């Protein structure tokens, strides 16, 4: 059980903005505004909430019916997968942690025979509706129920794995020599800032899907240890957007709405921070 206080998030944004000011990104007026805003925030007395961190299978079962709602991450991983899968000769492609079959659909459009594996039965139900001709299995990233494939994709999943090494070893096991591995994940900078999936349990209580902050080097070390060669790494940054001043809410279900309490600090804290990390490896 974790304790989340709204001011911990907002004052954290203020702190990140002030650190960037300290290294010369903003002027005296900006610093004075931040300090005054912090004082105003501390004069408030909102309540925090107890939040349960739950197993990914439970979390994604809860999220499955609405998972395909607009998500800026989809703008990065789908084109990246398409650029690689579309350049390959049609073969057998495994979408590991396939979720609702969103990336699996891209693989099918590129002409590959698709196998999907996921640990959430709710997500697999959605995937089977999306791609009734594909092959889907309930399974684990460390024990994939697959023999040999030409391409493995894994998107927005490895942040939920405590240790990357056995997962990359399993990817290497199922990939044919010369096969490609494509990884897309939330960038560790974002995970460190609390960008993890937020859901509500059946009783209405807030929960977060258990997540881990893997450093960029952690991915590379796990891949090299499994015998992969690095072909490509990208760290895309989402286009800047205006954050309007607003009341937060319901922040316990959507923590990022708290940015509206300190929009200038939120913009400064997030400027130029990558949204995702994208990898292409060869077995």
Coordinates of C-alpha atoms in Angstrom, one line a residue:
X1 CA 0.0 0.0 0.0
X2 CA 1.4 3.4 -1.0
X3 CA 0.3 6.8 0.3
X4 CA -0.2 9.5 -2.4
X5 CA -0.6 13.1 -1.5
X6 CA -1.5 15.6 -4.2
X7 CA 1.0 18.2 -3.0
X8 CA 3.8 15.6 -3.2
X9 CA 3.2 15.4 -6.9
X10 CA 2.6 19.1 -7.5
X11 CA 5.5 20.3 -5.3
X12 CA 7.6 17.7 -7.1
X13 CA 6.9 19.3 -10.4
X14 CA 7.8 22.7 -8.9
X15 CA 11.1 21.2 -7.7
X16 CA 12.0 19.8 -11.1
X17 CA 11.2 23.2 -12.7
X18 CA 13.4 24.9 -10.1
X19 CA 16.3 22.5 -10.7
X20 CA 16.1 23.4 -14.4
X21 CA 16.1 27.1 -13.4
X22 CA 19.2 26.5 -11.3
X23 CA 21.1 25.3 -14.3
X24 CA 20.1 28.4 -16.3
X25 CA 16.9 27.5 -18.2
X26 CA 14.7 30.2 -16.6
X27 CA 15.1 33.7 -15.2
X28 CA 14.7 35.3 -11.7
X29 CA 11.0 36.1 -12.3
X30 CA 10.3 32.4 -13.0
X31 CA 12.0 31.3 -9.9
X32 CA 10.1 33.9 -7.8
X33 CA 6.8 32.7 -9.3
X34 CA 7.7 29.1 -8.4
X35 CA 8.6 29.8 -4.8
X36 CA 5.5 31.9 -4.3
X37 CA 3.3 29.1 -5.9
X38 CA 4.9 26.5 -3.6
X39 CA 4.0 28.7 -0.6
X40 CA 0.5 29.0 -1.8
X41 CA 0.2 25.3 -2.3
X42 CA 1.6 24.5 1.1
X43 CA -1.1 26.8 2.6
X44 CA -3.7 24.4 1.3
X45 CA -4.6 21.3 3.2
X46 CA -5.8 18.6 0.8
X47 CA -6.0 15.0 1.9
X48 CA -4.0 12.1 0.4
X49 CA -5.1 8.6 -0.4
X50 CA -3.9 5.1 0.2
X51 CA -3.3 3.4 -3.1
X52 CA -2.7 -0.3 -3.8
X53 CA -0.1 -1.4 -6.3
X54 CA -1.6 -4.4 -8.0
X55 CA -0.3 -7.3 -10.2
X56 CA -0.2 -6.5 -13.9
X57 CA -2.7 -9.2 -14.8
X58 CA -5.3 -7.8 -12.4
X59 CA -4.6 -4.3 -13.5
X60 CA -4.9 -5.0 -17.2
X61 CA -8.0 -7.0 -16.7
X62 CA -9.5 -3.9 -15.2
X63 CA -8.2 -1.7 -18.0
X64 CA -9.0 -4.0 -20.9
X65 CA -12.5 -2.5 -21.8
X66 CA -11.1 1.0 -22.2
X67 CA -7.4 0.3 -23.0
X68 CA -7.7 1.4 -26.7
X69 CA -8.9 4.9 -25.8
X70 CA -6.6 7.6 -27.3
X71 CA -3.1 7.3 -25.9
X72 CA -0.1 9.4 -27.1
X73 CA 2.2 6.4 -26.7
X74 CA 0.4 4.7 -29.6
X75 CA 1.6 7.5 -31.9
X76 CA 5.2 6.3 -31.3
X77 CA 5.2 2.6 -31.0
X78 CA 2.9 1.7 -33.9
X79 CA 4.9 3.6 -36.6
X80 CA 8.2 2.2 -35.2
X81 CA 6.9 -1.4 -35.4
X82 CA 5.4 -0.8 -38.8
X83 CA 8.8 0.6 -40.2
X84 CA 10.6 -2.6 -39.1
X85 CA 7.9 -5.2 -39.7
X86 CA 7.0 -3.8 -43.1
X87 CA 10.6 -4.0 -44.3
X88 CA 10.9 -7.7 -43.4
X89 CA 9.7 -10.6 -45.6
X90 CA 6.5 -12.0 -44.3
X91 CA 7.1 -14.6 -41.6
X92 CA 5.9 -15.5 -38.1
X93 CA 5.7 -12.6 -35.7
X94 CA 5.2 -12.9 -31.9
X95 CA 3.5 -10.0 -30.1
X96 CA 4.6 -10.6 -26.5
X97 CA 2.4 -8.9 -24.0
X98 CA 0.0 -8.3 -26.9
X99 CA -2.8 -6.7 -24.8
X100 CA -5.8 -5.9 -27.0
X101 CA -4.0 -6.9 -30.2
X102 CA -3.2 -3.3 -31.2
X103 CA 0.4 -4.0 -32.3
X104 CA -0.6 -7.5 -33.5
X105 CA -2.9 -5.8 -36.0
X106 CA 0.0 -3.8 -37.4
X107 CA 2.0 -7.0 -37.8
X108 CA -0.8 -8.7 -39.6
X109 CA -1.2 -5.6 -41.9
X110 CA 2.5 -6.1 -42.8
X111 CA 1.8 -9.6 -43.9
X112 CA 3.1 -11.6 -41.0
X113 CA 1.4 -14.6 -39.4
X114 CA 0.7 -13.4 -35.9
X115 CA 0.9 -15.1 -32.5
X116 CA 0.0 -13.1 -29.4
X117 CA 0.8 -13.9 -25.8
X118 CA -0.4 -12.0 -22.8
X119 CA -0.9 -12.6 -19.0
X120 CA -4.3 -10.9 -18.9
X121 CA -7.3 -12.9 -20.1
X122 CA -9.4 -9.7 -20.3
X123 CA -6.9 -8.2 -22.8
X124 CA -6.8 -11.4 -24.8
X125 CA -10.6 -11.4 -25.1
X126 CA -10.3 -7.9 -26.8
X127 CA -7.4 -9.2 -29.0
X128 CA -9.4 -12.1 -30.2
X129 CA -12.3 -9.8 -31.2
X130 CA -9.9 -7.6 -33.1
X131 CA -8.0 -10.3 -34.9
X132 CA -10.2 -13.5 -35.0
X133 CA -7.8 -15.2 -37.4
X134 CA -4.7 -14.7 -35.3
X135 CA -3.4 -17.2 -32.6
X136 CA -3.5 -16.0 -29.0
X137 CA -2.3 -17.6 -25.8
X138 CA -2.4 -16.9 -22.1
X139 CA 1.2 -16.9 -21.0
X140 CA 4.2 -15.3 -19.3
X141 CA 7.1 -13.3 -20.8
X142 CA 9.5 -15.6 -19.1
X143 CA 7.9 -18.8 -20.4
X144 CA 6.5 -18.0 -23.8
X145 CA 4.3 -20.9 -25.3
X146 CA 6.0 -20.4 -28.7
X147 CA 8.6 -22.4 -30.6
X148 CA 10.4 -20.3 -33.2
X149 CA 9.5 -17.0 -34.8
X150 CA 11.1 -14.4 -37.1
X151 CA 10.1 -11.2 -35.2
X152 CA 9.2 -10.4 -31.6
X153 CA 7.5 -7.2 -30.6
X154 CA 6.9 -6.1 -27.0
X155 CA 5.2 -2.8 -26.3
X156 CA 4.4 -1.0 -23.1
X157 CA 5.1 -4.1 -20.9
X158 CA 8.6 -4.4 -19.7
X159 CA 8.2 -1.6 -17.0
X160 CA 6.0 -4.2 -15.2
X161 CA 8.8 -6.8 -15.1
X162 CA 11.1 -6.7 -12.1
X163 CA 14.1 -8.2 -13.9
X164 CA 14.7 -7.7 -17.7
X165 CA 17.4 -10.4 -18.0
X166 CA 15.2 -13.6 -18.1
X167 CA 12.7 -11.9 -20.4
X168 CA 15.4 -11.0 -23.0
X169 CA 16.8 -14.5 -22.6
X170 CA 13.3 -15.9 -23.5
X171 CA 13.1 -13.6 -26.5
X172 CA 16.4 -14.9 -27.7
X173 CA 15.2 -18.5 -27.2
X174 CA 12.2 -18.1 -29.5
X175 CA 13.8 -15.9 -32.2
X176 CA 15.4 -17.5 -35.2
X177 CA 19.0 -16.5 -35.9
X178 CA 18.9 -13.1 -37.6
X179 CA 15.4 -12.5 -36.2
X180 CA 14.4 -9.0 -35.0
X181 CA 13.3 -7.9 -31.6
X182 CA 11.4 -4.6 -31.2
X183 CA 10.8 -3.1 -27.8
X184 CA 8.7 0.0 -27.0
X185 CA 8.4 1.2 -23.4
X186 CA 7.5 4.2 -21.3
X187 CA 10.7 6.1 -20.9
X188 CA 12.4 5.6 -17.5
X189 CA 12.3 9.4 -16.9
X190 CA 8.5 9.2 -17.1
X191 CA 8.3 6.1 -14.9
X192 CA 10.4 7.9 -12.3
X193 CA 8.0 10.8 -12.4
X194 CA 5.0 8.5 -11.6
X195 CA 3.7 7.8 -15.1
X196 CA 2.4 4.3 -14.4
X197 CA -1.0 2.9 -15.3
X198 CA -3.8 4.1 -12.9
X199 CA -6.9 2.0 -12.5
X200 CA -9.9 1.7 -10.2
X201 CA -10.7 -1.6 -8.6
X202 CA -14.2 -3.1 -8.5
X203 CA -14.9 -1.4 -5.2
X204 CA -14.0 2.0 -6.6
X205 CA -10.7 2.3 -4.8
X206 CA -7.7 3.7 -6.8
X207 CA -4.9 1.4 -7.8
X208 CA -1.7 1.5 -9.8
X209 CA -0.3 -1.3 -11.9
X210 CA 3.0 -2.4 -10.3
X211 CA 5.8 -0.9 -12.3
X212 CA 9.6 -0.7 -12.2
X213 CA 12.0 2.0 -13.4
X214 CA 14.5 0.3 -15.6
X215 CA 17.4 2.5 -16.6
X216 CA 18.3 2.8 -20.3
X217 CA 21.4 0.8 -19.7
X218 CA 19.4 -2.0 -18.0
X219 CA 17.7 -2.8 -21.3
X220 CA 21.0 -2.8 -23.2
X221 CA 22.8 -4.9 -20.6
X222 CA 20.0 -7.5 -20.6
X223 CA 19.9 -7.6 -24.4
X224 CA 23.7 -8.0 -24.8
X225 CA 23.8 -10.7 -22.2
X226 CA 21.1 -12.6 -24.2
X227 CA 23.3 -12.4 -27.4
X228 CA 21.4 -9.6 -29.2
X229 CA 23.0 -7.0 -31.4
X230 CA 21.7 -3.4 -31.1
X231 CA 20.5 -1.9 -34.3
X232 CA 18.5 1.1 -33.3
X233 CA 17.5 3.1 -30.2
X234 CA 15.2 6.2 -30.2
X235 CA 13.9 8.3 -27.4
X236 CA 11.0 10.4 -28.9
X237 CA 9.7 13.5 -27.2
X238 CA 6.0 14.2 -27.4
X239 CA 5.0 17.6 -28.9
X240 CA 4.7 20.3 -26.3
X241 CA 1.1 21.1 -25.3
X242 CA -0.5 23.8 -23.4
X243 CA -1.4 22.8 -19.8
X244 CA -4.3 25.0 -18.7
X245 CA -4.7 26.1 -15.1
X246 CA -7.5 23.9 -13.6
X247 CA -8.7 22.1 -10.5
X248 CA -7.4 18.6 -10.3
X249 CA -9.8 15.8 -10.4
X250 CA -10.5 13.1 -9.9
X251 CA -6.7 13.1 -9.3
X252 CA -6.7 9.8 -7.4
X253 CA -7.8 8.1 -10.6
X254 CA -6.0 10.4 -13.0
X255 CA -2.9 11.7 -11.1
X256 CA -1.7 13.7 -14.1
X257 CA -4.6 16.1 -13.7
X258 CA -2.7 17.6 -10.8
X259 CA -0.5 19.4 -13.4
X260 CA -3.3 21.9 -13.8
X261 CA -2.6 23.2 -10.3
X262 CA 0.9 24.3 -11.4
X263 CA 0.8 24.5 -15.2
X264 CA 3.9 26.7 -15.7
X265 CA 6.0 24.3 -13.4
X266 CA 4.6 21.3 -15.2
X267 CA 5.5 22.7 -18.6
X268 CA 9.0 23.5 -17.5
X269 CA 9.6 20.2 -15.7
X270 CA 8.5 18.2 -18.7
X271 CA 10.1 20.2 -21.5
X272 CA 12.2 17.9 -23.7
X273 CA 11.8 14.8 -21.5
X274 CA 11.4 11.7 -23.7
X275 CA 8.0 10.0 -23.7
X276 CA 9.2 6.5 -24.7
X277 CA 12.2 4.4 -25.4
X278 CA 12.2 2.4 -28.6
X279 CA 14.7 -0.4 -29.4
X280 CA 15.5 -2.7 -32.4
X281 CA 17.8 -5.7 -31.8
X282 CA 18.9 -8.5 -34.0
X283 CA 19.3 -12.1 -32.6

